[in-house]
Coordinates of N, CA and C in Angstrom, one line a residue:
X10 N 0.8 -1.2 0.0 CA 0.0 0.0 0.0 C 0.9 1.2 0.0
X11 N 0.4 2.3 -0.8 CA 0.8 3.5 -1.0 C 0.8 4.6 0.4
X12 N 1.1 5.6 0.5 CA 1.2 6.5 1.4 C -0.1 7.3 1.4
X13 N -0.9 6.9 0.5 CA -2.0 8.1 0.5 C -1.6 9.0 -1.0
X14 N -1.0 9.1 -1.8 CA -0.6 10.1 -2.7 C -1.4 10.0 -3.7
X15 N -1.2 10.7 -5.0 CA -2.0 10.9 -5.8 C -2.1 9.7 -6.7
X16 N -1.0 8.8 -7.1 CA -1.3 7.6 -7.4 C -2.2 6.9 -6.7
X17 N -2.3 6.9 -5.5 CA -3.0 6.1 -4.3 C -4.5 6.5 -4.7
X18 N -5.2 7.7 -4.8 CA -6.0 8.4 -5.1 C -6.4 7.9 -6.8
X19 N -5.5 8.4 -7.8 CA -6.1 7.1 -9.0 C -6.8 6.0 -8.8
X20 N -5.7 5.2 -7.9 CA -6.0 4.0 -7.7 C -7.5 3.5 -7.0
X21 N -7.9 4.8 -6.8 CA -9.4 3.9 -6.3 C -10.7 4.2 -6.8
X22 N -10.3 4.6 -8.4 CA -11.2 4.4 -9.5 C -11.2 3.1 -10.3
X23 N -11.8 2.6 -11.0 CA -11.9 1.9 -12.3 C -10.7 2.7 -13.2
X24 N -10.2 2.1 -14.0 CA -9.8 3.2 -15.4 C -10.4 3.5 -16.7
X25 N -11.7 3.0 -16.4 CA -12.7 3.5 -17.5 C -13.4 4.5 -17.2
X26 N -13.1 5.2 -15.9 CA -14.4 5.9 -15.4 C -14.2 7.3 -16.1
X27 N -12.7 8.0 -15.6 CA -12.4 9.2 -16.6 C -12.9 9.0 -18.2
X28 N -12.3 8.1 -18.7 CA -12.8 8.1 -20.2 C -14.0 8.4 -20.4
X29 N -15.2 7.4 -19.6 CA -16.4 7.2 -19.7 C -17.0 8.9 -19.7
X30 N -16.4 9.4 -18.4 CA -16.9 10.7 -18.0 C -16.9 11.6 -19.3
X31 N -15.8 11.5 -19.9 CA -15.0 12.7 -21.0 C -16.1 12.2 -22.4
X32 N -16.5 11.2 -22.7 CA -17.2 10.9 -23.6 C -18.0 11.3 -23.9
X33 N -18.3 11.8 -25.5 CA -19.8 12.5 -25.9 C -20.6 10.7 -26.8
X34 N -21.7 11.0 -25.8 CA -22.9 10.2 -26.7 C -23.7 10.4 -27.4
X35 N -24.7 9.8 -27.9 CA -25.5 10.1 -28.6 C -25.1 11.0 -29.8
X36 N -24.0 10.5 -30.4 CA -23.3 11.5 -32.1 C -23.9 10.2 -33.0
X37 N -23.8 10.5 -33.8 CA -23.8 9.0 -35.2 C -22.7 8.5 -35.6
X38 N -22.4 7.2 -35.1 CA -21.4 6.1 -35.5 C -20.9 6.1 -36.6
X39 N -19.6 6.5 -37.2 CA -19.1 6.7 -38.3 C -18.8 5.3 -38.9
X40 N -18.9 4.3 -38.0 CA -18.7 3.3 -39.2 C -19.9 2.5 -39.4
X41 N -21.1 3.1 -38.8 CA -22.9 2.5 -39.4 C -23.2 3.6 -39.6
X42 N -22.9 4.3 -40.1 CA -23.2 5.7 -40.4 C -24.8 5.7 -41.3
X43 N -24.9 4.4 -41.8 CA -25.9 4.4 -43.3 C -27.4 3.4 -42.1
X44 N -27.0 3.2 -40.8 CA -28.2 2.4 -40.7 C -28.7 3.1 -39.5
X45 N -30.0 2.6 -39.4 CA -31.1 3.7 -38.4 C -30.6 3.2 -36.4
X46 N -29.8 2.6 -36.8 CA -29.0 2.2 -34.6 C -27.8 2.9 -34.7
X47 N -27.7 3.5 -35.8 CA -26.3 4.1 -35.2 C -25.9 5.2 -34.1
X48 N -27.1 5.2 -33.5 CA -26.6 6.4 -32.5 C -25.6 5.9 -31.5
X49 N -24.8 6.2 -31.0 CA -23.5 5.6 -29.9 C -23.9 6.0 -28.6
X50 N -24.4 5.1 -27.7 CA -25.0 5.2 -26.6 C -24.4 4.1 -25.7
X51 N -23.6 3.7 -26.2 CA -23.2 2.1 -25.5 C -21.4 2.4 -25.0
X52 N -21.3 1.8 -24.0 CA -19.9 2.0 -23.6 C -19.2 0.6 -23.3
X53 N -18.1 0.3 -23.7 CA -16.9 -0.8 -23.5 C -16.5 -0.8 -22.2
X54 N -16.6 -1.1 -21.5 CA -15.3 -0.9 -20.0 C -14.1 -2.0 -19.9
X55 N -13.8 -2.5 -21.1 CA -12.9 -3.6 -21.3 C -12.0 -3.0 -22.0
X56 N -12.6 -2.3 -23.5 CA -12.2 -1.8 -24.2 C -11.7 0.0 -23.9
X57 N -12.8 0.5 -23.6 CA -12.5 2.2 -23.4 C -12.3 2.7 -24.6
X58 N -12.5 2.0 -25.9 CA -12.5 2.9 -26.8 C -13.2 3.8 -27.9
X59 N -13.9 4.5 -26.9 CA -14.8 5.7 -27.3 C -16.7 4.9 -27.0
X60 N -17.7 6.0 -27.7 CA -19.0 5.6 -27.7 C -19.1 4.8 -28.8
X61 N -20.1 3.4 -28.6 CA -20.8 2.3 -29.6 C -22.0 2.5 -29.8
X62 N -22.3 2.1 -31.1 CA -23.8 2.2 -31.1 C -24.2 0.4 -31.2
X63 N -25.3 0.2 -31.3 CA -25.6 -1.0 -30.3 C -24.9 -2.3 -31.7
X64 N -25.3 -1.9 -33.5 CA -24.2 -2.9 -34.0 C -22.4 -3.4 -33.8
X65 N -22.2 -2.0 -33.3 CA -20.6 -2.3 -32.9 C -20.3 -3.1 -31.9
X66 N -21.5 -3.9 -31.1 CA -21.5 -4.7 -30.2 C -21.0 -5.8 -30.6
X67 N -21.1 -6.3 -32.0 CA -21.2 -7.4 -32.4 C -19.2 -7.9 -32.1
X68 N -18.4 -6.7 -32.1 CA -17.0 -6.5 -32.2 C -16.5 -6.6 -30.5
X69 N -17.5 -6.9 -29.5 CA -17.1 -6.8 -28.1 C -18.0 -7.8 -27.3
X70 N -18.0 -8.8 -28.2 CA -19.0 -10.1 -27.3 C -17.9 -10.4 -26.2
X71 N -18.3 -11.1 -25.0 CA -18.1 -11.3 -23.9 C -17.3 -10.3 -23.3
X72 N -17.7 -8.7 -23.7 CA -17.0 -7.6 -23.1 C -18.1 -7.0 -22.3
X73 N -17.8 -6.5 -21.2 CA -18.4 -6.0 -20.2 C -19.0 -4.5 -20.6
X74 N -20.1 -4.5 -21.3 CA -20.6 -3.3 -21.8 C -22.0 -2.4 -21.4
X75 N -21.6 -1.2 -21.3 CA -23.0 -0.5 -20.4 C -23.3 0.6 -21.3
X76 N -25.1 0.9 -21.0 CA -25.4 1.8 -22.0 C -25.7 3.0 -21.0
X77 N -25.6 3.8 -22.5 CA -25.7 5.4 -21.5 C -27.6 6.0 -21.9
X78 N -28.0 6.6 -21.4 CA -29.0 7.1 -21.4 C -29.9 8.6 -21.5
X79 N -30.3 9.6 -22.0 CA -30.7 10.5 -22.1 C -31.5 11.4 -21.0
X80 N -31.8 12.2 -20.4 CA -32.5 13.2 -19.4 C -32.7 14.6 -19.3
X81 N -32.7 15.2 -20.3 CA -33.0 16.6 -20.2 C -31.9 17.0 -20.7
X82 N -31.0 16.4 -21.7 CA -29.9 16.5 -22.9 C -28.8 16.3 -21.3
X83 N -28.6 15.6 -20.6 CA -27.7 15.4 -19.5 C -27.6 13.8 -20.0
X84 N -26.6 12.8 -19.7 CA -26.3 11.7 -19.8 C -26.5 11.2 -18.0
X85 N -27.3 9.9 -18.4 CA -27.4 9.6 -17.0 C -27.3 7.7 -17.1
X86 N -27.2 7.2 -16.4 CA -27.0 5.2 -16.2 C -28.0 4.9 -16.0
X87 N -28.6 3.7 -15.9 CA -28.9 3.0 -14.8 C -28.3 2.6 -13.1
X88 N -29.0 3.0 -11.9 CA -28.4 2.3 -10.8 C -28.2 0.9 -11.4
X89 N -29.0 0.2 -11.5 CA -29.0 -1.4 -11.3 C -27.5 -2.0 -12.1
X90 N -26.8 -0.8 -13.3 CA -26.1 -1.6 -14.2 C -24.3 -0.9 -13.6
X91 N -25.1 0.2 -13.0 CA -23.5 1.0 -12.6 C -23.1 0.4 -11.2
X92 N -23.7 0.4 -10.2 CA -23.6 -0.1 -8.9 C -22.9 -1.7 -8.9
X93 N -22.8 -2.5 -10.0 CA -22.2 -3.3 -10.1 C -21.0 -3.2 -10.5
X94 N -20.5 -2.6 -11.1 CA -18.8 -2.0 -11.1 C -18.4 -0.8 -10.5
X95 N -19.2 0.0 -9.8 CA -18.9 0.9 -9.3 C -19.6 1.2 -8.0
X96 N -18.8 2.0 -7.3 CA -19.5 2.4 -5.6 C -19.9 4.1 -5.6
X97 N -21.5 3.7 -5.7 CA -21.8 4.8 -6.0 C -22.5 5.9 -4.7
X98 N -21.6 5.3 -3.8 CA -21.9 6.1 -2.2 C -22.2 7.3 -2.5
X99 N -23.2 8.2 -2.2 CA -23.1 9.4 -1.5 C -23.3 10.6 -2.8
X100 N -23.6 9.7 -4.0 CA -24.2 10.4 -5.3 C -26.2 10.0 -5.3
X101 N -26.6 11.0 -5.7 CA -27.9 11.6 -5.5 C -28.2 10.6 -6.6
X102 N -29.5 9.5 -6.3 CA -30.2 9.3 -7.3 C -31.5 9.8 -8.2
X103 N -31.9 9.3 -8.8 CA -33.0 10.0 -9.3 C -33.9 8.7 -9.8
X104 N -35.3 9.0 -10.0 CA -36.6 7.9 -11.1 C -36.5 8.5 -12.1
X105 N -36.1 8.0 -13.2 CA -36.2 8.9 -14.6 C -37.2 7.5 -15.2
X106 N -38.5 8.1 -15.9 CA -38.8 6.6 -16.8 C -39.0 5.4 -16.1
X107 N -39.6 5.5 -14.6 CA -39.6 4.2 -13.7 C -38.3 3.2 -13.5
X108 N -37.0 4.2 -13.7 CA -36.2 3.4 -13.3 C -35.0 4.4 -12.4
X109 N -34.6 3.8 -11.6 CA -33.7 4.8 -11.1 C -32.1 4.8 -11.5
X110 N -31.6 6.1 -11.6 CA -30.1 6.3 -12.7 C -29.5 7.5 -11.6
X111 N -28.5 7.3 -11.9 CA -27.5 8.5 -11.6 C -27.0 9.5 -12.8
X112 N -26.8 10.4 -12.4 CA -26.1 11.8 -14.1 C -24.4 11.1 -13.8
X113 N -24.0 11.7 -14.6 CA -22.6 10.9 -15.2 C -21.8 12.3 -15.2
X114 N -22.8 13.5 -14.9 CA -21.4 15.0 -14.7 C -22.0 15.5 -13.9
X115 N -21.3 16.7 -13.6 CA -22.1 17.8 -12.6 C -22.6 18.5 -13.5
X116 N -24.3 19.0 -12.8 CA -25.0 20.2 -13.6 C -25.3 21.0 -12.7
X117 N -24.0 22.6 -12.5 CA -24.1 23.3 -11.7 C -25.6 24.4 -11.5
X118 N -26.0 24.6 -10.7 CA -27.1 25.2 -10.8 C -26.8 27.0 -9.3
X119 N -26.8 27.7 -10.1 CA -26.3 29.2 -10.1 C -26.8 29.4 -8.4
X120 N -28.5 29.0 -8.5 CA -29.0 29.6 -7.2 C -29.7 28.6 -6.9
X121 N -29.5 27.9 -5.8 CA -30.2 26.7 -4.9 C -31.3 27.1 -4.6
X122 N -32.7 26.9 -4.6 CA -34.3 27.1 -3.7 C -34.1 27.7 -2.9
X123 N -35.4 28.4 -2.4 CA -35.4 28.9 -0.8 C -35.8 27.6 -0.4
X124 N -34.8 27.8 1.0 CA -35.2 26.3 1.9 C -34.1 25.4 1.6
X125 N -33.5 25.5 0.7 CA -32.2 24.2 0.6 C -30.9 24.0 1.7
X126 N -30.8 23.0 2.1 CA -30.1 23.0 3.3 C -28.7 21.9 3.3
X127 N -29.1 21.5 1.6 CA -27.8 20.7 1.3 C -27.4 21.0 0.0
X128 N -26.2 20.9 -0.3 CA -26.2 21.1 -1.7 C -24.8 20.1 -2.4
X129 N -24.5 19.9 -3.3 CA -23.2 19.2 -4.3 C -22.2 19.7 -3.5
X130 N -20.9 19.0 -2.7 CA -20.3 19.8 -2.4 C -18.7 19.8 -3.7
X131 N -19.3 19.8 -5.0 CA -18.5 20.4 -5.5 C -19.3 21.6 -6.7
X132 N -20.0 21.4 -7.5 CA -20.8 22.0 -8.2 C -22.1 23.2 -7.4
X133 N -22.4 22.1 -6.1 CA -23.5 23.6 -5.0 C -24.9 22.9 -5.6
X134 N -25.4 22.0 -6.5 CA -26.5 21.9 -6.7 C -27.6 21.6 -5.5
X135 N -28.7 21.8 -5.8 CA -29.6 21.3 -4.3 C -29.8 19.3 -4.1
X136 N -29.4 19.3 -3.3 CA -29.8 17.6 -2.5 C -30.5 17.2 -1.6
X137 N -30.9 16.2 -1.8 CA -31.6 15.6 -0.7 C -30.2 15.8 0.6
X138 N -30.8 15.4 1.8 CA -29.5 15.8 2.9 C -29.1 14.4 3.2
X139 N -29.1 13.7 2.9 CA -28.7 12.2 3.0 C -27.5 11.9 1.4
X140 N -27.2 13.2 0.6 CA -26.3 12.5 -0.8 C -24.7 13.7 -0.1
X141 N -23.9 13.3 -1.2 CA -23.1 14.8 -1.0 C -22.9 15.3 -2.2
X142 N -23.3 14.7 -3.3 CA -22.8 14.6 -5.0 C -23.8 14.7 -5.5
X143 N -24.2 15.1 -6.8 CA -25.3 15.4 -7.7 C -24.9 14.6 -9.1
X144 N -23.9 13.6 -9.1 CA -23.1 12.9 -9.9 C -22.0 12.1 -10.0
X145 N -21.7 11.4 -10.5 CA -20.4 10.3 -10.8 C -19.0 11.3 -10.7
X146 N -19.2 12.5 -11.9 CA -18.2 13.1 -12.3 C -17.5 14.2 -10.7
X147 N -18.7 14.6 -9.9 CA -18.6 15.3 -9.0 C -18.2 14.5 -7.6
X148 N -18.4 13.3 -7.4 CA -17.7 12.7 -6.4 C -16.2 11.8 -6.9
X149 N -16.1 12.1 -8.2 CA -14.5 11.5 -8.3 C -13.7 12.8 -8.4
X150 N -14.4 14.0 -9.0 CA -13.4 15.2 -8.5 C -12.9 15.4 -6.8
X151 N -13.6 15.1 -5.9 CA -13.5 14.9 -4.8 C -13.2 13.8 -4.0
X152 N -13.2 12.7 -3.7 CA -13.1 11.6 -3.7 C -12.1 10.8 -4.5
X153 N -11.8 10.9 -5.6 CA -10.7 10.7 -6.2 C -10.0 11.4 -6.7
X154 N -9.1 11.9 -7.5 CA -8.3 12.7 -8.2 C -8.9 14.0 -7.3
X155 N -8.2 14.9 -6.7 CA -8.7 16.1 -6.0 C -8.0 17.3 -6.4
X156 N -7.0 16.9 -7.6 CA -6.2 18.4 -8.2 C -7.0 19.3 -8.6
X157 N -7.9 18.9 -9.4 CA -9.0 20.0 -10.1 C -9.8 20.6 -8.9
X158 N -10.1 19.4 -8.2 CA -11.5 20.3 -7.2 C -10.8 21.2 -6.2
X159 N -9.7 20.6 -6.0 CA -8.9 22.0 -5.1 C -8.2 22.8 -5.5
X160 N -8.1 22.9 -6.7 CA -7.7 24.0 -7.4 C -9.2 25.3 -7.6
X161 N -9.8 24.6 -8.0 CA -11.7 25.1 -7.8 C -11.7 25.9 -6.8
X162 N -11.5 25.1 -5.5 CA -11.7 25.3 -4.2 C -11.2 26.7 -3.7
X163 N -9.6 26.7 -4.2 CA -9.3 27.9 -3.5 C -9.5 28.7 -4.5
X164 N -9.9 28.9 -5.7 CA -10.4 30.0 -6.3 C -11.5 30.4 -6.2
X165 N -12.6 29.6 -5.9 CA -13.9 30.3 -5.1 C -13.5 30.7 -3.6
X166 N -12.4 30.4 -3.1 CA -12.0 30.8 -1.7 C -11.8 32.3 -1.6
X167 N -10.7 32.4 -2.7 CA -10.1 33.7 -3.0 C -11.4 35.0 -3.5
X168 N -12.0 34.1 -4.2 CA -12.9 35.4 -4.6 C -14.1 35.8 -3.6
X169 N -14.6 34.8 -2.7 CA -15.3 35.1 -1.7 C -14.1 36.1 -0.4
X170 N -12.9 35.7 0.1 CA -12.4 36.8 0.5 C -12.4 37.7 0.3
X171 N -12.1 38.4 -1.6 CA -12.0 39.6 -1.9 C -13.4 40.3 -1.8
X172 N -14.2 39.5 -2.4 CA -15.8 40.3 -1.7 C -15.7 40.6 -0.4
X173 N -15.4 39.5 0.3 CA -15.5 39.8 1.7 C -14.3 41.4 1.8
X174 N -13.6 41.1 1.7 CA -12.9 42.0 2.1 C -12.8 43.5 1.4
X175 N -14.2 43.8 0.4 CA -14.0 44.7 -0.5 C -15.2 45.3 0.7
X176 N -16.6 44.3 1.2 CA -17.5 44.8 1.5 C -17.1 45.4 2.8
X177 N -16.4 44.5 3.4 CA -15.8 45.4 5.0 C -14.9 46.7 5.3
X178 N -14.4 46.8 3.7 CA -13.6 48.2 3.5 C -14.7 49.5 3.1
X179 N -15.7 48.9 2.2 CA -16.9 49.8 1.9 C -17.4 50.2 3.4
X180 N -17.6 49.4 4.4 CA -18.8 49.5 5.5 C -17.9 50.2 6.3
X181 N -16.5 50.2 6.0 CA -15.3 50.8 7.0 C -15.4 52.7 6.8
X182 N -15.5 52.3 5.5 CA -15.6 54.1 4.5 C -16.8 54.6 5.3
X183 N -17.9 53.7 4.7 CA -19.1 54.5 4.9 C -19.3 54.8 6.4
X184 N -18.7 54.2 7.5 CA -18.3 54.8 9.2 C -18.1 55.8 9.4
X185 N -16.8 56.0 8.6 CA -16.1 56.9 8.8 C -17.3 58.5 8.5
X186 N -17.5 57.8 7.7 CA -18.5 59.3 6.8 C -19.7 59.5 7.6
X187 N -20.0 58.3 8.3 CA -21.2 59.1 9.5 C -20.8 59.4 10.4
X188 N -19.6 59.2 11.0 CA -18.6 59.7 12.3 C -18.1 61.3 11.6
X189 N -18.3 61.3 10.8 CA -17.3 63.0 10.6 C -18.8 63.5 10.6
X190 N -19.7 62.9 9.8 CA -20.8 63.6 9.7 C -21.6 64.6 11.1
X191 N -21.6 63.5 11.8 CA -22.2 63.0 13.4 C -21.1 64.8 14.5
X192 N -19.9 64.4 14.0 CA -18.9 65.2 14.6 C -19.2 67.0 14.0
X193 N -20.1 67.3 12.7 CA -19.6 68.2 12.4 C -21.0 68.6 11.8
X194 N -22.1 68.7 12.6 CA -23.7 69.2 12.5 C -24.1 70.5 11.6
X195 N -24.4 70.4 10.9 CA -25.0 71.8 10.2 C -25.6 72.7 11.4
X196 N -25.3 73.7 11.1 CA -25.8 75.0 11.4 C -27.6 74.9 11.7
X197 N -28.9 74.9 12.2 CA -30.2 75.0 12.1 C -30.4 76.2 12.0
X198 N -31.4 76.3 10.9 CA -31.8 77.4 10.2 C -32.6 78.0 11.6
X199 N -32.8 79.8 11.4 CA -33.2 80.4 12.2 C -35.0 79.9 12.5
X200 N -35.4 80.0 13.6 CA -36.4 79.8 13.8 C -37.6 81.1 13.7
X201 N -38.4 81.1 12.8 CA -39.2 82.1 12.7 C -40.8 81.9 13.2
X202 N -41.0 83.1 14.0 CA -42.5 83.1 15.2 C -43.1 84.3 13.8
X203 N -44.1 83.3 12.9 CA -44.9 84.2 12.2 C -45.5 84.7 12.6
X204 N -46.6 84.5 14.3 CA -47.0 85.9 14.8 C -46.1 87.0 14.9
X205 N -45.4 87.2 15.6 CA -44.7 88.3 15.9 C -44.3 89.0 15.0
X206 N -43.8 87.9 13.8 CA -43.3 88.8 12.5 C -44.7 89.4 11.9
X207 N -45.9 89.5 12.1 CA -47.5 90.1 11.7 C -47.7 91.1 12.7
X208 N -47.2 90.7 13.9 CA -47.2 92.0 14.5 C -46.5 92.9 14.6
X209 N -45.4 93.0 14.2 CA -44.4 93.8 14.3 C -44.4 94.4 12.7
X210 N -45.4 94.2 11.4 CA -45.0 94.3 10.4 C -45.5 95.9 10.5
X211 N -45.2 96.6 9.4 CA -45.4 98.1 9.7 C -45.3 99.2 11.0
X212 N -45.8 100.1 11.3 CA -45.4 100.9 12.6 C -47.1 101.5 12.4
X213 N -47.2 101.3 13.6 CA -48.8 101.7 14.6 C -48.9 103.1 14.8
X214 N -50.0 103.8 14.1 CA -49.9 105.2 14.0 C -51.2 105.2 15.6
X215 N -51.5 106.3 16.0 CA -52.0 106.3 17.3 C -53.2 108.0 16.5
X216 N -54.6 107.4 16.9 CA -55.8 108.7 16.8 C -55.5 109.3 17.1
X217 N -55.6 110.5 16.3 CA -55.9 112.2 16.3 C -57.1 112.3 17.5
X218 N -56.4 113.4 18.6 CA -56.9 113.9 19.5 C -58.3 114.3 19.7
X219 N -58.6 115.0 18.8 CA -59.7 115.3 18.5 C -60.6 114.3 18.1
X220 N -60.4 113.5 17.3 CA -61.0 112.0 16.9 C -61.6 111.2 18.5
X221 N -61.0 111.3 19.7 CA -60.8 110.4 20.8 C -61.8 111.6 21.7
X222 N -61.8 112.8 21.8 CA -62.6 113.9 22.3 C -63.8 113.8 22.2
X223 N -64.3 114.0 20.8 CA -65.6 114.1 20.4 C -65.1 115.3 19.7
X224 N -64.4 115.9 19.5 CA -64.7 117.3 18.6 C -64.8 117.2 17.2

């Protein structure tokens, strides 16, 4: 046994799994190009060499072969056919079609539900709280080979610090500007008594003597 290293970490995949992952299905089979099966939906794990469509089978008898399956233009398995060469702990199933499958990548999803309380912990998608993965491809970034996911890792680390640290320098500014403010009160405008200013408007002439007499 190894020390734990990154060979060690290969080592506890399949070696079909990366290929499988990296593979595009559902193209047309260039060498049944002319008949109506040629779509390449089938995979070798003996062979690893690229997508079959279900005639090219005929070139891989007694090979250990699995098909891939469609879901909302996502590629997804069968549980029943992958759980037999693979350990598919702690990846989120699904019922597609009355049958239950796993996705074969991560499909990152921008903003989780209100109320979500679990999510992919590589991609962030929403989960049931009982998975940790939303996919095959998302628990061997993690779980196996971890160069990529921690290179991921500290780049969303980094960029969440600098937010962080852009928003505590803004809230630091904006302090300061209610502290000087707070320290340095405008003048209050004079207070004006509109009676007084009505009584005092003009000058109060006083009756003619005679007016107040009777004469």
């Amino acid at each position: 046994m190894g020390a734990g290293g990154p060979d060690d970490e290969d080592n506890r995949w399949p070696p079909w799994l990366k290929p499988l992952l990296k593979e595009s299905f559902f193209v047309q089979c260039k060498l049944h190009a002319d008949s109506h099966k040629s779509e390449c939906n089938m995979y070798c794990l003996d062979c690893m060499n690229g997508a079959l469509c279900s005639l090219c089978l005929a070139y891989h008898k007694d090979h250990h072969a699995i098909q891939i399956r469609r879901s909302s233009y996502h590629d997804v398995i069968r549980v029943s056919e992958i759980q037999k060469v693979l350990d598919i702990t702690g990846v989120q199933t699904y019922v597609i079609n009355s049958a239950r499958v796993v996705f074969l990548n991560e499909r990152p999803q921008p903003r989780p539900g209100k109320g979500v309380t679990n999510t992919c912990e590589v991609c962030e998608r929403s989960l049931l709280d009982s998975f940790r993965f939303c996919s095959l491809g998302c628990k061997l970034q993690i779980v196996g080979t971890s160069k990529t996911f921690q290179k991921r890792k500290k780049h969303s680390a980094a960029l969440a610090s600098d937010s962080e640290e852009s928003h505590s320098s803004s809230s630091h500014h904006g302090q300061g500007k209610r502290k000087f403010q707070s320290f340095t009160p405008q003048t209050p405008p004079p207070t004006i008594n509109y009676r007084t200013a009505r009584r005092r408007k003009g000058i109060p002439h006083r009756a003619p003597m005679g007016v107040i007499m009777g004469y």
